């Protein structure tokens, strides 16, 4: 079974530029998560999708971050404009989305450096 | 109430020793407590998880101990090996908390180094 795929693996941009990350979850997984992991900290949830609907985006900085999962499969996370403090690893995870089976499987992440 | 506090921040253990990492939570709605292992350049991977209806769960060399009254849980790695050197995260979640399937609140992580 293929794992969660993310691209690109690394991205370097200057502040105020825009950037987009892509995630392809495990086949059949209804729930998709985007996390931000700042160096030396645990992952922090940004947004959670159930199929193509948003379940929780309470910690997403909506003035600059946006995410979509149009067909309930792939997802993109965008930052526009980027700030220095957005430098982090952006992790995508997916789960079956069934009650009692919320094991989350993570991709390798995209490491973003904002200069 | 949404925090999960993890300690220590880093841990050095000799090969064959026992590694112990502790976590504490406040939200009594949490009913799912996983531990994730993360190697450099990789995403976190589920190691072992426990629900509060049991006080201990063991899988191979890895054991979770859970104290519901104290709202604490810990990971014990027996016979620690150099290959166990990684960052370990505890997390907490609940069905229906923060969403229909429950998102996870992660601790800050413990960097474990096992010396040969």
JSON list of C-alpha atoms in Angstrom, two decimals:
[
{"chain": "A", "resi": 1, "resn": "UNK", "atom": "CA", "xyz": [0.00, 0.00, 0.00]},
{"chain": "A", "resi": 2, "resn": "UNK", "atom": "CA", "xyz": [1.44, 3.36, -1.03]},
{"chain": "A", "resi": 3, "resn": "UNK", "atom": "CA", "xyz": [1.85, 5.91, 1.71]},
{"chain": "A", "resi": 4, "resn": "UNK", "atom": "CA", "xyz": [0.94, 9.58, 1.85]},
{"chain": "A", "resi": 5, "resn": "UNK", "atom": "CA", "xyz": [2.73, 11.43, -0.93]},
{"chain": "A", "resi": 6, "resn": "UNK", "atom": "CA", "xyz": [3.80, 15.06, -0.60]},
{"chain": "A", "resi": 7, "resn": "UNK", "atom": "CA", "xyz": [5.59, 17.44, -2.92]},
{"chain": "A", "resi": 8, "resn": "UNK", "atom": "CA", "xyz": [7.81, 19.28, -3.12]},
{"chain": "A", "resi": 9, "resn": "UNK", "atom": "CA", "xyz": [10.13, 17.99, -0.39]},
{"chain": "A", "resi": 10, "resn": "UNK", "atom": "CA", "xyz": [11.87, 21.32, 0.02]},
{"chain": "A", "resi": 11, "resn": "UNK", "atom": "CA", "xyz": [11.00, 24.89, -0.87]},
{"chain": "A", "resi": 12, "resn": "UNK", "atom": "CA", "xyz": [12.90, 28.12, -0.34]},
{"chain": "A", "resi": 13, "resn": "UNK", "atom": "CA", "xyz": [11.11, 31.42, -0.94]},
{"chain": "A", "resi": 14, "resn": "UNK", "atom": "CA", "xyz": [11.46, 35.03, 0.07]},
{"chain": "A", "resi": 15, "resn": "UNK", "atom": "CA", "xyz": [8.99, 36.69, 2.41]},
{"chain": "A", "resi": 16, "resn": "UNK", "atom": "CA", "xyz": [5.84, 38.00, 0.78]},
{"chain": "A", "resi": 17, "resn": "UNK", "atom": "CA", "xyz": [6.06, 35.39, -1.99]},
{"chain": "A", "resi": 18, "resn": "UNK", "atom": "CA", "xyz": [3.44, 32.68, -2.38]},
{"chain": "A", "resi": 19, "resn": "UNK", "atom": "CA", "xyz": [3.92, 28.91, -2.19]},
{"chain": "A", "resi": 20, "resn": "UNK", "atom": "CA", "xyz": [1.79, 25.82, -2.62]},
{"chain": "A", "resi": 21, "resn": "UNK", "atom": "CA", "xyz": [2.14, 22.29, -1.29]},
{"chain": "A", "resi": 22, "resn": "UNK", "atom": "CA", "xyz": [0.49, 19.17, -2.65]},
{"chain": "A", "resi": 23, "resn": "UNK", "atom": "CA", "xyz": [-0.67, 16.01, -0.87]},
{"chain": "A", "resi": 24, "resn": "UNK", "atom": "CA", "xyz": [-2.00, 12.71, -2.14]},
{"chain": "A", "resi": 25, "resn": "UNK", "atom": "CA", "xyz": [-3.42, 10.62, 0.73]},
{"chain": "A", "resi": 26, "resn": "UNK", "atom": "CA", "xyz": [-3.55, 6.86, 1.06]},
{"chain": "A", "resi": 27, "resn": "UNK", "atom": "CA", "xyz": [-6.16, 5.45, -1.30]},
{"chain": "A", "resi": 28, "resn": "UNK", "atom": "CA", "xyz": [-9.56, 5.17, 0.34]},
{"chain": "A", "resi": 29, "resn": "UNK", "atom": "CA", "xyz": [-8.76, 7.49, 3.25]},
{"chain": "A", "resi": 30, "resn": "UNK", "atom": "CA", "xyz": [-11.62, 9.90, 3.72]},
{"chain": "A", "resi": 31, "resn": "UNK", "atom": "CA", "xyz": [-9.95, 12.19, 6.24]},
{"chain": "A", "resi": 32, "resn": "UNK", "atom": "CA", "xyz": [-7.00, 14.41, 5.37]},
{"chain": "A", "resi": 33, "resn": "UNK", "atom": "CA", "xyz": [-5.04, 16.65, 7.70]},
{"chain": "A", "resi": 34, "resn": "UNK", "atom": "CA", "xyz": [-2.48, 19.40, 7.22]},
{"chain": "A", "resi": 35, "resn": "UNK", "atom": "CA", "xyz": [-0.09, 20.04, 10.10]},
{"chain": "A", "resi": 36, "resn": "UNK", "atom": "CA", "xyz": [2.61, 22.64, 10.65]},
{"chain": "A", "resi": 37, "resn": "UNK", "atom": "CA", "xyz": [5.70, 21.43, 12.50]},
{"chain": "A", "resi": 38, "resn": "UNK", "atom": "CA", "xyz": [8.05, 24.19, 13.62]},
{"chain": "A", "resi": 39, "resn": "UNK", "atom": "CA", "xyz": [11.59, 23.07, 14.44]},
{"chain": "A", "resi": 40, "resn": "UNK", "atom": "CA", "xyz": [11.75, 21.53, 17.90]},
{"chain": "A", "resi": 41, "resn": "UNK", "atom": "CA", "xyz": [7.99, 21.30, 18.33]},
{"chain": "A", "resi": 42, "resn": "UNK", "atom": "CA", "xyz": [5.24, 18.80, 17.74]},
{"chain": "A", "resi": 43, "resn": "UNK", "atom": "CA", "xyz": [2.91, 18.97, 14.75]},
{"chain": "A", "resi": 44, "resn": "UNK", "atom": "CA", "xyz": [0.08, 21.50, 15.04]},
{"chain": "A", "resi": 45, "resn": "UNK", "atom": "CA", "xyz": [-3.11, 20.91, 13.12]},
{"chain": "A", "resi": 46, "resn": "UNK", "atom": "CA", "xyz": [-3.93, 23.56, 10.52]},
{"chain": "A", "resi": 47, "resn": "UNK", "atom": "CA", "xyz": [-6.94, 22.05, 8.79]},
{"chain": "A", "resi": 48, "resn": "UNK", "atom": "CA", "xyz": [-8.87, 18.78, 8.65]},
{"chain": "A", "resi": 49, "resn": "UNK", "atom": "CA", "xyz": [-10.98, 17.58, 5.72]},
{"chain": "A", "resi": 50, "resn": "UNK", "atom": "CA", "xyz": [-13.59, 14.85, 5.67]},
{"chain": "A", "resi": 51, "resn": "UNK", "atom": "CA", "xyz": [-13.86, 13.92, 1.99]},
{"chain": "A", "resi": 52, "resn": "UNK", "atom": "CA", "xyz": [-14.00, 17.37, 0.35]},
{"chain": "A", "resi": 53, "resn": "UNK", "atom": "CA", "xyz": [-15.54, 19.21, 3.28]},
{"chain": "A", "resi": 54, "resn": "UNK", "atom": "CA", "xyz": [-13.70, 21.15, 5.98]},
{"chain": "A", "resi": 55, "resn": "UNK", "atom": "CA", "xyz": [-14.19, 19.67, 9.46]},
{"chain": "A", "resi": 56, "resn": "UNK", "atom": "CA", "xyz": [-11.84, 21.91, 11.44]},
{"chain": "A", "resi": 57, "resn": "UNK", "atom": "CA", "xyz": [-9.87, 24.96, 10.31]},
{"chain": "A", "resi": 58, "resn": "UNK", "atom": "CA", "xyz": [-9.87, 26.80, 13.62]},
{"chain": "A", "resi": 59, "resn": "UNK", "atom": "CA", "xyz": [-6.06, 27.08, 13.73]},
{"chain": "A", "resi": 60, "resn": "UNK", "atom": "CA", "xyz": [-5.56, 28.02, 10.09]},
{"chain": "A", "resi": 61, "resn": "UNK", "atom": "CA", "xyz": [-4.36, 31.64, 9.65]},
{"chain": "A", "resi": 62, "resn": "UNK", "atom": "CA", "xyz": [-7.00, 32.38, 7.07]},
{"chain": "A", "resi": 63, "resn": "UNK", "atom": "CA", "xyz": [-5.61, 35.77, 6.13]},
{"chain": "A", "resi": 64, "resn": "UNK", "atom": "CA", "xyz": [-2.68, 34.06, 4.42]},
{"chain": "A", "resi": 65, "resn": "UNK", "atom": "CA", "xyz": [-3.29, 30.30, 4.39]},
{"chain": "A", "resi": 66, "resn": "UNK", "atom": "CA", "xyz": [-5.81, 28.45, 2.25]},
{"chain": "A", "resi": 67, "resn": "UNK", "atom": "CA", "xyz": [-6.41, 24.80, 1.50]},
{"chain": "A", "resi": 68, "resn": "UNK", "atom": "CA", "xyz": [-8.68, 22.81, -0.72]},
{"chain": "A", "resi": 69, "resn": "UNK", "atom": "CA", "xyz": [-9.57, 19.21, -1.45]},
{"chain": "A", "resi": 70, "resn": "UNK", "atom": "CA", "xyz": [-11.80, 19.59, -4.45]},
{"chain": "A", "resi": 71, "resn": "UNK", "atom": "CA", "xyz": [-12.52, 15.98, -5.42]},
{"chain": "A", "resi": 72, "resn": "UNK", "atom": "CA", "xyz": [-12.11, 14.48, -1.97]},
{"chain": "A", "resi": 73, "resn": "UNK", "atom": "CA", "xyz": [-8.71, 12.99, -2.80]},
{"chain": "A", "resi": 74, "resn": "UNK", "atom": "CA", "xyz": [-5.68, 15.25, -3.41]},
{"chain": "A", "resi": 75, "resn": "UNK", "atom": "CA", "xyz": [-5.23, 18.44, -1.45]},
{"chain": "A", "resi": 76, "resn": "UNK", "atom": "CA", "xyz": [-3.24, 21.63, -1.79]},
{"chain": "A", "resi": 77, "resn": "UNK", "atom": "CA", "xyz": [-2.17, 24.05, 0.91]},
{"chain": "A", "resi": 78, "resn": "UNK", "atom": "CA", "xyz": [-1.25, 27.58, -0.11]},
{"chain": "A", "resi": 79, "resn": "UNK", "atom": "CA", "xyz": [0.47, 30.42, 1.70]},
{"chain": "A", "resi": 80, "resn": "UNK", "atom": "CA", "xyz": [0.16, 33.93, 0.30]},
{"chain": "A", "resi": 81, "resn": "UNK", "atom": "CA", "xyz": [2.02, 36.05, 1.26]},
{"chain": "A", "resi": 82, "resn": "UNK", "atom": "CA", "xyz": [4.59, 34.10, 3.27]},
{"chain": "A", "resi": 83, "resn": "UNK", "atom": "CA", "xyz": [6.15, 35.44, 6.46]},
{"chain": "A", "resi": 84, "resn": "UNK", "atom": "CA", "xyz": [9.44, 34.52, 8.10]},
{"chain": "A", "resi": 85, "resn": "UNK", "atom": "CA", "xyz": [7.58, 32.70, 10.88]},
{"chain": "A", "resi": 86, "resn": "UNK", "atom": "CA", "xyz": [6.01, 30.34, 8.32]},
{"chain": "A", "resi": 87, "resn": "UNK", "atom": "CA", "xyz": [9.34, 28.51, 8.05]},
{"chain": "A", "resi": 88, "resn": "UNK", "atom": "CA", "xyz": [8.46, 24.98, 9.12]},
{"chain": "A", "resi": 89, "resn": "UNK", "atom": "CA", "xyz": [7.76, 21.48, 7.87]},
{"chain": "A", "resi": 90, "resn": "UNK", "atom": "CA", "xyz": [4.26, 21.08, 6.50]},
{"chain": "A", "resi": 91, "resn": "UNK", "atom": "CA", "xyz": [2.97, 17.58, 7.07]},
{"chain": "A", "resi": 92, "resn": "UNK", "atom": "CA", "xyz": [0.00, 15.94, 5.43]},
{"chain": "A", "resi": 93, "resn": "UNK", "atom": "CA", "xyz": [-1.69, 12.99, 7.08]},
{"chain": "A", "resi": 94, "resn": "UNK", "atom": "CA", "xyz": [-4.66, 10.82, 6.24]},
{"chain": "A", "resi": 95, "resn": "UNK", "atom": "CA", "xyz": [-6.89, 8.35, 8.01]},
{"chain": "A", "resi": 96, "resn": "UNK", "atom": "CA", "xyz": [-9.77, 6.08, 7.15]},
{"chain": "A", "resi": 97, "resn": "UNK", "atom": "CA", "xyz": [-12.09, 8.50, 8.88]},
{"chain": "A", "resi": 98, "resn": "UNK", "atom": "CA", "xyz": [-14.15, 5.82, 10.55]},
{"chain": "A", "resi": 99, "resn": "UNK", "atom": "CA", "xyz": [-15.16, 6.00, 14.18]},
{"chain": "A", "resi": 100, "resn": "UNK", "atom": "CA", "xyz": [-12.58, 4.27, 16.34]},
{"chain": "A", "resi": 101, "resn": "UNK", "atom": "CA", "xyz": [-10.15, 3.96, 13.45]},
{"chain": "A", "resi": 102, "resn": "UNK", "atom": "CA", "xyz": [-8.49, 7.34, 13.49]},
{"chain": "A", "resi": 103, "resn": "UNK", "atom": "CA", "xyz": [-4.91, 6.17, 12.99]},
{"chain": "A", "resi": 104, "resn": "UNK", "atom": "CA", "xyz": [-3.24, 8.97, 11.13]},
{"chain": "A", "resi": 105, "resn": "UNK", "atom": "CA", "xyz": [-0.57, 8.15, 8.56]},
{"chain": "A", "resi": 106, "resn": "UNK", "atom": "CA", "xyz": [1.87, 10.94, 7.79]},
{"chain": "A", "resi": 107, "resn": "UNK", "atom": "CA", "xyz": [3.75, 11.90, 4.68]},
{"chain": "A", "resi": 108, "resn": "UNK", "atom": "CA", "xyz": [7.43, 12.92, 4.78]},
{"chain": "A", "resi": 109, "resn": "UNK", "atom": "CA", "xyz": [6.49, 16.60, 4.70]},
{"chain": "A", "resi": 110, "resn": "UNK", "atom": "CA", "xyz": [7.56, 19.70, 2.82]},
{"chain": "A", "resi": 111, "resn": "UNK", "atom": "CA", "xyz": [10.30, 21.76, 4.46]},
{"chain": "A", "resi": 112, "resn": "UNK", "atom": "CA", "xyz": [9.66, 25.45, 3.83]},
{"chain": "A", "resi": 113, "resn": "UNK", "atom": "CA", "xyz": [12.30, 28.09, 4.39]},
{"chain": "A", "resi": 114, "resn": "UNK", "atom": "CA", "xyz": [11.18, 31.70, 4.15]},
{"chain": "A", "resi": 115, "resn": "UNK", "atom": "CA", "xyz": [14.08, 34.15, 3.77]},
{"chain": "B", "resi": 1, "resn": "UNK", "atom": "CA", "xyz": [-6.87, 22.49, 28.43]},
{"chain": "B", "resi": 2, "resn": "UNK", "atom": "CA", "xyz": [-5.76, 21.66, 24.93]},
{"chain": "B", "resi": 3, "resn": "UNK", "atom": "CA", "xyz": [-2.11, 21.19, 25.84]},
{"chain": "B", "resi": 4, "resn": "UNK", "atom": "CA", "xyz": [-0.21, 17.96, 26.12]},
{"chain": "B", "resi": 5, "resn": "UNK", "atom": "CA", "xyz": [2.96, 18.43, 28.15]},
{"chain": "B", "resi": 6, "resn": "UNK", "atom": "CA", "xyz": [5.86, 16.11, 27.37]},
{"chain": "B", "resi": 7, "resn": "UNK", "atom": "CA", "xyz": [9.14, 15.53, 29.19]},
{"chain": "B", "resi": 8, "resn": "UNK", "atom": "CA", "xyz": [12.05, 15.28, 29.00]},
{"chain": "B", "resi": 9, "resn": "UNK", "atom": "CA", "xyz": [12.98, 17.34, 25.96]},
{"chain": "B", "resi": 10, "resn": "UNK", "atom": "CA", "xyz": [15.97, 15.09, 25.29]},
{"chain": "B", "resi": 11, "resn": "UNK", "atom": "CA", "xyz": [17.16, 11.77, 26.63]},
{"chain": "B", "resi": 12, "resn": "UNK", "atom": "CA", "xyz": [20.42, 9.84, 26.34]},
{"chain": "B", "resi": 13, "resn": "UNK", "atom": "CA", "xyz": [20.35, 6.16, 27.19]},
{"chain": "B", "resi": 14, "resn": "UNK", "atom": "CA", "xyz": [22.93, 3.41, 26.94]},
{"chain": "B", "resi": 15, "resn": "UNK", "atom": "CA", "xyz": [22.23, 0.44, 24.70]},
{"chain": "B", "resi": 16, "resn": "UNK", "atom": "CA", "xyz": [20.19, -2.11, 26.61]},
{"chain": "B", "resi": 17, "resn": "UNK", "atom": "CA", "xyz": [18.80, 0.46, 29.02]},
{"chain": "B", "resi": 18, "resn": "UNK", "atom": "CA", "xyz": [15.23, 1.61, 29.61]},
{"chain": "B", "resi": 19, "resn": "UNK", "atom": "CA", "xyz": [13.99, 4.84, 28.02]},
{"chain": "B", "resi": 20, "resn": "UNK", "atom": "CA", "xyz": [11.08, 6.56, 29.76]},
{"chain": "B", "resi": 21, "resn": "UNK", "atom": "CA", "xyz": [9.14, 9.50, 28.33]},
{"chain": "B", "resi": 22, "resn": "UNK", "atom": "CA", "xyz": [6.27, 11.13, 30.18]},
{"chain": "B", "resi": 23, "resn": "UNK", "atom": "CA", "xyz": [3.22, 13.08, 29.10]},
{"chain": "B", "resi": 24, "resn": "UNK", "atom": "CA", "xyz": [0.42, 14.86, 30.91]},
{"chain": "B", "resi": 25, "resn": "UNK", "atom": "CA", "xyz": [-2.89, 16.23, 29.71]},
{"chain": "B", "resi": 26, "resn": "UNK", "atom": "CA", "xyz": [-5.74, 18.24, 31.18]},
{"chain": "B", "resi": 27, "resn": "UNK", "atom": "CA", "xyz": [-8.74, 17.72, 28.93]},
{"chain": "B", "resi": 28, "resn": "UNK", "atom": "CA", "xyz": [-10.75, 14.81, 30.31]},
{"chain": "B", "resi": 29, "resn": "UNK", "atom": "CA", "xyz": [-12.50, 14.48, 26.95]},
{"chain": "B", "resi": 30, "resn": "UNK", "atom": "CA", "xyz": [-9.37, 12.89, 25.50]},
{"chain": "B", "resi": 31, "resn": "UNK", "atom": "CA", "xyz": [-9.82, 9.16, 25.05]},
{"chain": "B", "resi": 32, "resn": "UNK", "atom": "CA", "xyz": [-7.10, 8.18, 22.62]},
{"chain": "B", "resi": 33, "resn": "UNK", "atom": "CA", "xyz": [-3.38, 8.45, 23.38]},
{"chain": "B", "resi": 34, "resn": "UNK", "atom": "CA", "xyz": [-0.94, 7.51, 20.64]},
{"chain": "B", "resi": 35, "resn": "UNK", "atom": "CA", "xyz": [2.83, 7.71, 20.54]},
{"chain": "B", "resi": 36, "resn": "UNK", "atom": "CA", "xyz": [4.54, 8.61, 17.30]},
{"chain": "B", "resi": 37, "resn": "UNK", "atom": "CA", "xyz": [8.16, 8.02, 16.30]},
{"chain": "B", "resi": 38, "resn": "UNK", "atom": "CA", "xyz": [9.87, 10.39, 13.90]},
{"chain": "B", "resi": 39, "resn": "UNK", "atom": "CA", "xyz": [13.23, 9.92, 12.20]},
{"chain": "B", "resi": 40, "resn": "UNK", "atom": "CA", "xyz": [15.03, 12.89, 10.61]},
{"chain": "B", "resi": 41, "resn": "UNK", "atom": "CA", "xyz": [13.53, 13.80, 7.25]},
{"chain": "B", "resi": 42, "resn": "UNK", "atom": "CA", "xyz": [10.54, 11.54, 7.76]},
{"chain": "B", "resi": 43, "resn": "UNK", "atom": "CA", "xyz": [6.99, 12.09, 8.89]},
{"chain": "B", "resi": 44, "resn": "UNK", "atom": "CA", "xyz": [5.82, 10.78, 12.28]},
{"chain": "B", "resi": 45, "resn": "UNK", "atom": "CA", "xyz": [4.80, 7.12, 12.33]},
{"chain": "B", "resi": 46, "resn": "UNK", "atom": "CA", "xyz": [2.43, 5.53, 14.83]},
{"chain": "B", "resi": 47, "resn": "UNK", "atom": "CA", "xyz": [4.32, 3.42, 17.34]},
{"chain": "B", "resi": 48, "resn": "UNK", "atom": "CA", "xyz": [1.70, 2.35, 19.87]},
{"chain": "B", "resi": 49, "resn": "UNK", "atom": "CA", "xyz": [-1.57, 3.73, 21.20]},
{"chain": "B", "resi": 50, "resn": "UNK", "atom": "CA", "xyz": [-3.80, 3.25, 24.24]},
{"chain": "B", "resi": 51, "resn": "UNK", "atom": "CA", "xyz": [-7.35, 4.05, 25.27]},
{"chain": "B", "resi": 52, "resn": "UNK", "atom": "CA", "xyz": [-8.19, 4.86, 28.91]},
{"chain": "B", "resi": 53, "resn": "UNK", "atom": "CA", "xyz": [-10.06, 1.62, 29.59]},
{"chain": "B", "resi": 54, "resn": "UNK", "atom": "CA", "xyz": [-6.72, -0.11, 30.21]},
{"chain": "B", "resi": 55, "resn": "UNK", "atom": "CA", "xyz": [-3.77, 0.93, 32.36]},
{"chain": "B", "resi": 56, "resn": "UNK", "atom": "CA", "xyz": [-1.03, -0.63, 30.28]},
{"chain": "B", "resi": 57, "resn": "UNK", "atom": "CA", "xyz": [-0.41, -1.78, 26.75]},
{"chain": "B", "resi": 58, "resn": "UNK", "atom": "CA", "xyz": [2.67, -3.63, 25.56]},
{"chain": "B", "resi": 59, "resn": "UNK", "atom": "CA", "xyz": [3.91, -4.25, 22.04]},
{"chain": "B", "resi": 60, "resn": "UNK", "atom": "CA", "xyz": [7.31, -5.86, 21.86]},
{"chain": "B", "resi": 61, "resn": "UNK", "atom": "CA", "xyz": [9.82, -3.63, 23.64]},
{"chain": "B", "resi": 62, "resn": "UNK", "atom": "CA", "xyz": [7.39, -0.71, 23.81]},
{"chain": "B", "resi": 63, "resn": "UNK", "atom": "CA", "xyz": [4.94, -0.23, 26.69]},
{"chain": "B", "resi": 64, "resn": "UNK", "atom": "CA", "xyz": [2.46, 2.55, 27.42]},
{"chain": "B", "resi": 65, "resn": "UNK", "atom": "CA", "xyz": [1.49, 3.06, 31.04]},
{"chain": "B", "resi": 66, "resn": "UNK", "atom": "CA", "xyz": [-1.68, 5.10, 31.61]},
{"chain": "B", "resi": 67, "resn": "UNK", "atom": "CA", "xyz": [-2.84, 6.76, 34.83]},
{"chain": "B", "resi": 68, "resn": "UNK", "atom": "CA", "xyz": [-6.33, 8.13, 34.28]},
{"chain": "B", "resi": 69, "resn": "UNK", "atom": "CA", "xyz": [-6.70, 9.75, 37.70]},
{"chain": "B", "resi": 70, "resn": "UNK", "atom": "CA", "xyz": [-3.41, 11.61, 37.33]},
{"chain": "B", "resi": 71, "resn": "UNK", "atom": "CA", "xyz": [-4.06, 12.35, 33.66]},
{"chain": "B", "resi": 72, "resn": "UNK", "atom": "CA", "xyz": [-0.62, 11.08, 32.77]},
{"chain": "B", "resi": 73, "resn": "UNK", "atom": "CA", "xyz": [0.77, 8.50, 30.42]},
{"chain": "B", "resi": 74, "resn": "UNK", "atom": "CA", "xyz": [4.25, 7.33, 29.61]},
{"chain": "B", "resi": 75, "resn": "UNK", "atom": "CA", "xyz": [6.23, 5.38, 27.05]},
{"chain": "B", "resi": 76, "resn": "UNK", "atom": "CA", "xyz": [8.77, 2.81, 28.19]},
{"chain": "B", "resi": 77, "resn": "UNK", "atom": "CA", "xyz": [11.28, 1.42, 25.72]},
{"chain": "B", "resi": 78, "resn": "UNK", "atom": "CA", "xyz": [12.92, -1.70, 27.12]},
{"chain": "B", "resi": 79, "resn": "UNK", "atom": "CA", "xyz": [16.33, -2.90, 25.94]},
{"chain": "B", "resi": 80, "resn": "UNK", "atom": "CA", "xyz": [16.84, 0.36, 24.03]},
{"chain": "B", "resi": 81, "resn": "UNK", "atom": "CA", "xyz": [18.79, 0.02, 20.79]},
{"chain": "B", "resi": 82, "resn": "UNK", "atom": "CA", "xyz": [20.71, 2.57, 18.69]},
{"chain": "B", "resi": 83, "resn": "UNK", "atom": "CA", "xyz": [18.04, 2.11, 16.00]},
{"chain": "B", "resi": 84, "resn": "UNK", "atom": "CA", "xyz": [15.51, 3.55, 18.47]},
{"chain": "B", "resi": 85, "resn": "UNK", "atom": "CA", "xyz": [17.30, 6.91, 18.27]},
{"chain": "B", "resi": 86, "resn": "UNK", "atom": "CA", "xyz": [14.56, 9.25, 17.03]},
{"chain": "B", "resi": 87, "resn": "UNK", "atom": "CA", "xyz": [12.16, 11.92, 18.25]},
{"chain": "B", "resi": 88, "resn": "UNK", "atom": "CA", "xyz": [9.11, 10.62, 20.08]},
{"chain": "B", "resi": 89, "resn": "UNK", "atom": "CA", "xyz": [5.83, 12.50, 20.30]},
{"chain": "B", "resi": 90, "resn": "UNK", "atom": "CA", "xyz": [2.93, 11.76, 22.56]},
{"chain": "B", "resi": 91, "resn": "UNK", "atom": "CA", "xyz": [-0.49, 12.92, 21.46]},
{"chain": "B", "resi": 92, "resn": "UNK", "atom": "CA", "xyz": [-4.05, 12.97, 22.67]},
{"chain": "B", "resi": 93, "resn": "UNK", "atom": "CA", "xyz": [-7.35, 13.01, 20.87]},
{"chain": "B", "resi": 94, "resn": "UNK", "atom": "CA", "xyz": [-11.00, 12.17, 21.19]},
{"chain": "B", "resi": 95, "resn": "UNK", "atom": "CA", "xyz": [-13.78, 11.04, 18.96]},
{"chain": "B", "resi": 96, "resn": "UNK", "atom": "CA", "xyz": [-15.79, 14.12, 18.21]},
{"chain": "B", "resi": 97, "resn": "UNK", "atom": "CA", "xyz": [-13.21, 16.51, 19.67]},
{"chain": "B", "resi": 98, "resn": "UNK", "atom": "CA", "xyz": [-12.33, 19.18, 17.17]},
{"chain": "B", "resi": 99, "resn": "UNK", "atom": "CA", "xyz": [-14.18, 17.39, 14.43]},
{"chain": "B", "resi": 100, "resn": "UNK", "atom": "CA", "xyz": [-16.14, 14.28, 13.62]},
{"chain": "B", "resi": 101, "resn": "UNK", "atom": "CA", "xyz": [-13.06, 12.07, 13.71]},
{"chain": "B", "resi": 102, "resn": "UNK", "atom": "CA", "xyz": [-11.07, 13.98, 16.29]},
{"chain": "B", "resi": 103, "resn": "UNK", "atom": "CA", "xyz": [-7.81, 15.72, 15.61]},
{"chain": "B", "resi": 104, "resn": "UNK", "atom": "CA", "xyz": [-4.68, 15.06, 17.67]},
{"chain": "B", "resi": 105, "resn": "UNK", "atom": "CA", "xyz": [-2.91, 17.42, 20.06]},
{"chain": "B", "resi": 106, "resn": "UNK", "atom": "CA", "xyz": [0.82, 16.65, 20.08]},
{"chain": "B", "resi": 107, "resn": "UNK", "atom": "CA", "xyz": [3.43, 17.15, 22.77]},
{"chain": "B", "resi": 108, "resn": "UNK", "atom": "CA", "xyz": [6.62, 18.98, 21.91]},
{"chain": "B", "resi": 109, "resn": "UNK", "atom": "CA", "xyz": [8.65, 15.81, 21.45]},
{"chain": "B", "resi": 110, "resn": "UNK", "atom": "CA", "xyz": [11.55, 14.01, 23.09]},
{"chain": "B", "resi": 111, "resn": "UNK", "atom": "CA", "xyz": [14.78, 13.46, 21.22]},
{"chain": "B", "resi": 112, "resn": "UNK", "atom": "CA", "xyz": [16.12, 10.06, 22.22]},
{"chain": "B", "resi": 113, "resn": "UNK", "atom": "CA", "xyz": [19.73, 9.08, 21.63]},
{"chain": "B", "resi": 114, "resn": "UNK", "atom": "CA", "xyz": [20.75, 5.51, 22.39]},
{"chain": "B", "resi": 115, "resn": "UNK", "atom": "CA", "xyz": [24.51, 5.15, 22.77]},
{"chain": "B", "resi": 116, "resn": "UNK", "atom": "CA", "xyz": [26.16, 1.90, 21.65]}
]
